[in-house]
Amino acid sequence: MRRIDIDTTTTQPVRATRRRSGSLHGFALILVYVLVALLPLAVAVVAQAPGRPGLGDLASSIAMVGFAALLLEFAFSGRFRLLTDVVGMDALMRFHQFSGYVVLLMLLLHPYLYALFPGETGIPGDTDPGGSALAGVTGFIAWFGLIGLVFAAIFRDDLPIPYERWRLGHGVGAAIIAILGLVHTLGAGTAAASPVVAGFWIGAVGLALLSLLQVYALRPWLQLRRPWRVRAVHSVGDDIHELTIEPDRHDGLRFQAGQFVWLRIAPGPWGLREHPFSIASAPGDGPGLRFIIKANGDYTRQIGAVATGAAAWIDGPFGHFGEPDDDDAALLFIAGGVGLAPILGLLRDRLQRGDQRPMRLIYACRWRRDLILQEELDELTRGLDLDIVRVVDEEDRPAGAQAGPVGAELLRECLPDADRRRIGCFICAPPGMIDAMETLLVEAGVPPGRITSERFRYRFSAGSPIARRTRRVYMAVAGVLILAATLFALIS
Ligand SMILES: Cc1cc2nc3c(=O)[nH]c(=O)nc-3n(C[C@H](O)[C@H](O)[C@H](O)COP(=O)(O)OP(=O)(O)OC[C@H]3O[C@@H](n4cnc5c(N)ncnc54)[C@H](O)[C@@H]3O)c2cc1C
């Protein structure tokens, strides 16, 4: 039997949590986002920058807000802990994708407003011949480039290129679009005739590009001082490996259970072959980090061949999956397949913290062979007030397992025996299952604010009440930006 080291002597009190205050922080973050996106309009007013006649001002203000929102997208790359820790990776990436559409919409509108109302707009080359050929060409290339960038992101899974190459193209493409957009803005924008406005745009683009440098140069350089080594790799299931790494002459990583890191196994910390993986161990497990990795593509298929002692590098921790509130009366964990990884870390953490609340784990897999680490899970039930409900879709199920997929009836039966308004729920599963579980939980009376989900795939979804609520918030943000740009054009 596999030995698991659960050190209950380090029991700590149940920690005060940030989940409830997380939504307040999320609101504050959205407010900051709106204010920063509208900042160029404020700068133009303060600098008394010249405008355009008629609808030209609307075209310009929409472009200014759209360009600022485009530059803000650099901050939503998922590598800034201030952001991922506050709203979580899932919400952040969804916001990144949604605001990509908003930026595209605004910047698509920009030339159309000129084209639709010629003569009223003060279009460069018309009343303002100051728009140079360079400004025109860069504007067109940036415009088409942005369309290409957004479509390549929407249809990424269908593109015949590896994810790493797509990611490189996405980052480099965004940087080129930002530079071309800057040249266009400085050459064709009337407001940019003001040195203050021009300086603002140069600074904003500079910051956006610096954020890329920070991710791809500074952070790897910092990692050089904190190398890791692969301690062990072994198979724990069909196409599923457990990988552990240990710090190489440093004291390891401070993280919270359920967080994830970007992992690179290579001689050096540079390059694009790094992938996000949830930490399947708990902070109290010691300085090593454990990952449960399912073969899902070219990189993850090679994990089993990684040599013990190989150099590893990590960037993180990121995310805020899995901090129960103190006033959660009971906890429900739902793991779909390899979604067990962060939940294992959470359960181990609960055990080490001496959490005695009633807990239930629904562990669902398509095939019985995908149920992994059964002995470790059983051992956790001995230290926690934890019931495990195994669910398998295929007919050949182990004794005691329920027939999947998890539906309304099974979920209701599995809800811990507590006030449903106070059940803290943590879901990590394939996107479709997350949507289904969120929907069923909300229908069963669990408040959306008590449900936290972690997605392993960044996809903008509107398949559950929580996802729809998030989408409504984002649409309101887009509406505020467009309304503010319109008001600005009308009153300036
Ligand atoms: C926050 C988070 C935590 C994760 N935790 C785990 C875990 O604990 N265990 C596990 O098995 N898997 C986890 N994943 C998924 C894992 O990162 C992908 O399966 C892996 O990166 C696939 O890489 P590949 O080259 O093998 O497959 P590919 O065929 O190259 O990619 C398959 C899909 O995985 C995604 N993907 C690939 N590379 C990346 C990347 N660098 N960054 C983001 N997404 C990528 C893309 O959606 C891609 O379409 C996690 C993902 C995220 C976002």
mmCIF file of N, CA, C and O in Angstrom, residues 40-73:
data_model
loop_
_atom_site.group_PDB
_atom_site.id
_atom_site.type_symbol
_atom_site.label_atom_id
_atom_site.label_comp_id
_atom_site.label_asym_id
_atom_site.label_seq_id
_atom_site.Cartn_x
_atom_site.Cartn_y
_atom_site.Cartn_z
ATOM 1 N N PRO A 40 -7.542 57.573 -20.930
ATOM 2 C CA PRO A 40 -7.113 58.439 -22.041
ATOM 3 C C PRO A 40 -8.083 59.584 -22.305
ATOM 4 O O PRO A 40 -7.655 60.679 -22.713
ATOM 5 N N LEU A 41 -9.385 59.351 -22.047
ATOM 6 C CA LEU A 41 -10.348 60.438 -22.255
ATOM 7 C C LEU A 41 -10.081 61.546 -21.241
ATOM 8 O O LEU A 41 -10.090 62.744 -21.574
ATOM 9 N N ALA A 42 -9.833 61.133 -19.986
ATOM 10 C CA ALA A 42 -9.556 62.120 -18.937
ATOM 11 C C ALA A 42 -8.275 62.885 -19.263
ATOM 12 O O ALA A 42 -8.199 64.118 -19.101
ATOM 13 N N VAL A 43 -7.261 62.156 -19.745
ATOM 14 C CA VAL A 43 -5.985 62.809 -20.081
ATOM 15 C C VAL A 43 -6.214 63.830 -21.202
ATOM 16 O O VAL A 43 -5.692 64.953 -21.164
ATOM 17 N N ALA A 44 -7.038 63.425 -22.191
ATOM 18 C CA ALA A 44 -7.307 64.347 -23.313
ATOM 19 C C ALA A 44 -8.000 65.614 -22.818
ATOM 20 O O ALA A 44 -7.692 66.728 -23.274
ATOM 21 N N VAL A 45 -8.918 65.459 -21.848
ATOM 22 C CA VAL A 45 -9.621 66.642 -21.315
ATOM 23 C C VAL A 45 -8.641 67.532 -20.560
ATOM 24 O O VAL A 45 -8.561 68.747 -20.779
ATOM 25 N N VAL A 46 -7.876 66.898 -19.665
ATOM 26 C CA VAL A 46 -6.936 67.676 -18.839
ATOM 27 C C VAL A 46 -5.915 68.400 -19.730
ATOM 28 O O VAL A 46 -5.576 69.568 -19.497
ATOM 29 N N ALA A 47 -5.468 67.716 -20.777
ATOM 30 C CA ALA A 47 -4.443 68.314 -21.653
ATOM 31 C C ALA A 47 -5.065 69.272 -22.664
ATOM 32 O O ALA A 47 -4.339 69.850 -23.486
ATOM 33 N N GLN A 48 -6.392 69.396 -22.617
ATOM 34 C CA GLN A 48 -7.126 70.225 -23.587
ATOM 35 C C GLN A 48 -6.702 69.880 -25.017
ATOM 36 O O GLN A 48 -6.422 70.758 -25.852
ATOM 37 N N ALA A 49 -6.661 68.575 -25.257
ATOM 38 C CA ALA A 49 -6.235 68.095 -26.576
ATOM 39 C C ALA A 49 -7.309 68.408 -27.608
ATOM 40 O O ALA A 49 -8.493 68.388 -27.288
ATOM 41 N N PRO A 50 -6.900 68.678 -28.840
ATOM 42 C CA PRO A 50 -7.895 68.984 -29.868
ATOM 43 C C PRO A 50 -8.746 67.758 -30.195
ATOM 44 O O PRO A 50 -8.277 66.632 -30.124
ATOM 45 N N GLY A 51 -10.034 68.014 -30.556
ATOM 46 C CA GLY A 51 -10.917 66.909 -30.944
ATOM 47 C C GLY A 51 -11.183 66.965 -32.433
ATOM 48 O O GLY A 51 -10.491 67.653 -33.186
ATOM 49 N N ARG A 52 -12.207 66.207 -32.860
ATOM 50 C CA ARG A 52 -12.603 66.233 -34.264
ATOM 51 C C ARG A 52 -14.029 66.762 -34.352
ATOM 52 O O ARG A 52 -14.789 66.648 -33.390
ATOM 53 N N PRO A 53 -14.421 67.256 -35.519
ATOM 54 C CA PRO A 53 -15.802 67.713 -35.656
ATOM 55 C C PRO A 53 -16.758 66.520 -35.759
ATOM 56 O O PRO A 53 -16.355 65.427 -36.149
ATOM 57 N N GLY A 54 -18.026 66.763 -35.424
ATOM 58 C CA GLY A 54 -19.104 65.793 -35.637
ATOM 59 C C GLY A 54 -18.808 64.429 -35.052
ATOM 60 O O GLY A 54 -18.326 64.309 -33.928
ATOM 61 N N LEU A 55 -19.095 63.403 -35.848
ATOM 62 C CA LEU A 55 -18.939 62.038 -35.355
ATOM 63 C C LEU A 55 -17.476 61.621 -35.218
ATOM 64 O O LEU A 55 -17.181 60.546 -34.715
ATOM 65 N N GLY A 56 -16.598 62.466 -35.690
ATOM 66 C CA GLY A 56 -15.176 62.154 -35.575
ATOM 67 C C GLY A 56 -14.770 61.958 -34.130
ATOM 68 O O GLY A 56 -13.948 61.092 -33.813
ATOM 69 N N ASP A 57 -15.382 62.751 -33.240
ATOM 70 C CA ASP A 57 -15.028 62.633 -31.826
ATOM 71 C C ASP A 57 -15.458 61.280 -31.266
ATOM 72 O O ASP A 57 -14.759 60.699 -30.433
ATOM 73 N N LEU A 58 -16.615 60.797 -31.742
ATOM 74 C CA LEU A 58 -17.081 59.494 -31.269
ATOM 75 C C LEU A 58 -16.120 58.403 -31.748
ATOM 76 O O LEU A 58 -15.709 57.521 -30.973
ATOM 77 N N ALA A 59 -15.750 58.489 -33.037
ATOM 78 C CA ALA A 59 -14.817 57.491 -33.577
ATOM 79 C C ALA A 59 -13.511 57.509 -32.787
ATOM 80 O O ALA A 59 -12.935 56.464 -32.469
ATOM 81 N N SER A 60 -13.041 58.736 -32.460
ATOM 82 C CA SER A 60 -11.762 58.838 -31.732
ATOM 83 C C SER A 60 -11.886 58.326 -30.310
ATOM 84 O O SER A 60 -11.015 57.594 -29.832
ATOM 85 N N SER A 61 -12.987 58.742 -29.626
ATOM 86 C CA SER A 61 -13.061 58.344 -28.212
ATOM 87 C C SER A 61 -13.248 56.838 -28.092
ATOM 88 O O SER A 61 -12.683 56.199 -27.196
ATOM 89 N N ILE A 62 -14.020 56.240 -29.025
ATOM 90 C CA ILE A 62 -14.171 54.770 -28.986
ATOM 91 C C ILE A 62 -12.820 54.112 -29.226
ATOM 92 O O ILE A 62 -12.457 53.124 -28.580
ATOM 93 N N ALA A 63 -12.042 54.677 -30.149
ATOM 94 C CA ALA A 63 -10.723 54.091 -30.431
ATOM 95 C C ALA A 63 -9.811 54.243 -29.220
ATOM 96 O O ALA A 63 -9.053 53.327 -28.882
ATOM 97 N N MET A 64 -9.893 55.406 -28.548
ATOM 98 C CA MET A 64 -8.997 55.613 -27.393
ATOM 99 C C MET A 64 -9.321 54.620 -26.280
ATOM 100 O O MET A 64 -8.420 54.001 -25.694
ATOM 101 N N VAL A 65 -10.628 54.448 -26.001
ATOM 102 C CA VAL A 65 -11.006 53.504 -24.940
ATOM 103 C C VAL A 65 -10.653 52.077 -25.373
ATOM 104 O O VAL A 65 -10.122 51.283 -24.585
ATOM 105 N N GLY A 66 -10.921 51.761 -26.643
ATOM 106 C CA GLY A 66 -10.617 50.419 -27.152
ATOM 107 C C GLY A 66 -9.120 50.130 -27.075
ATOM 108 O O GLY A 66 -8.706 49.029 -26.684
ATOM 109 N N PHE A 67 -8.309 51.109 -27.411
ATOM 110 C CA PHE A 67 -6.854 50.909 -27.384
ATOM 111 C C PHE A 67 -6.370 50.741 -25.941
ATOM 112 O O PHE A 67 -5.543 49.875 -25.638
ATOM 113 N N ALA A 68 -6.943 51.546 -25.029
ATOM 114 C CA ALA A 68 -6.549 51.394 -23.620
ATOM 115 C C ALA A 68 -6.951 50.008 -23.115
ATOM 116 O O ALA A 68 -6.186 49.337 -22.403
ATOM 117 N N ALA A 69 -8.163 49.549 -23.525
ATOM 118 C CA ALA A 69 -8.619 48.212 -23.091
ATOM 119 C C ALA A 69 -7.717 47.131 -23.689
ATOM 120 O O ALA A 69 -7.428 46.120 -23.045
ATOM 121 N N LEU A 70 -7.259 47.361 -24.914
ATOM 122 C CA LEU A 70 -6.337 46.394 -25.545
ATOM 123 C C LEU A 70 -5.045 46.301 -24.733
ATOM 124 O O LEU A 70 -4.533 45.205 -24.456
ATOM 125 N N LEU A 71 -4.536 47.456 -24.312
ATOM 126 C CA LEU A 71 -3.282 47.434 -23.541
ATOM 127 C C LEU A 71 -3.495 46.783 -22.170
ATOM 128 O O LEU A 71 -2.608 46.111 -21.650
ATOM 129 N N LEU A 72 -4.708 46.976 -21.623
ATOM 130 C CA LEU A 72 -4.990 46.336 -20.331
ATOM 131 C C LEU A 72 -5.005 44.811 -20.452
ATOM 132 O O LEU A 72 -4.759 44.102 -19.478
ATOM 133 N N GLU A 73 -5.281 44.313 -21.655
ATOM 134 C CA GLU A 73 -5.296 42.861 -21.861
ATOM 135 C C GLU A 73 -3.941 42.230 -21.514
ATOM 136 O O GLU A 73 -3.876 41.066 -21.153
#
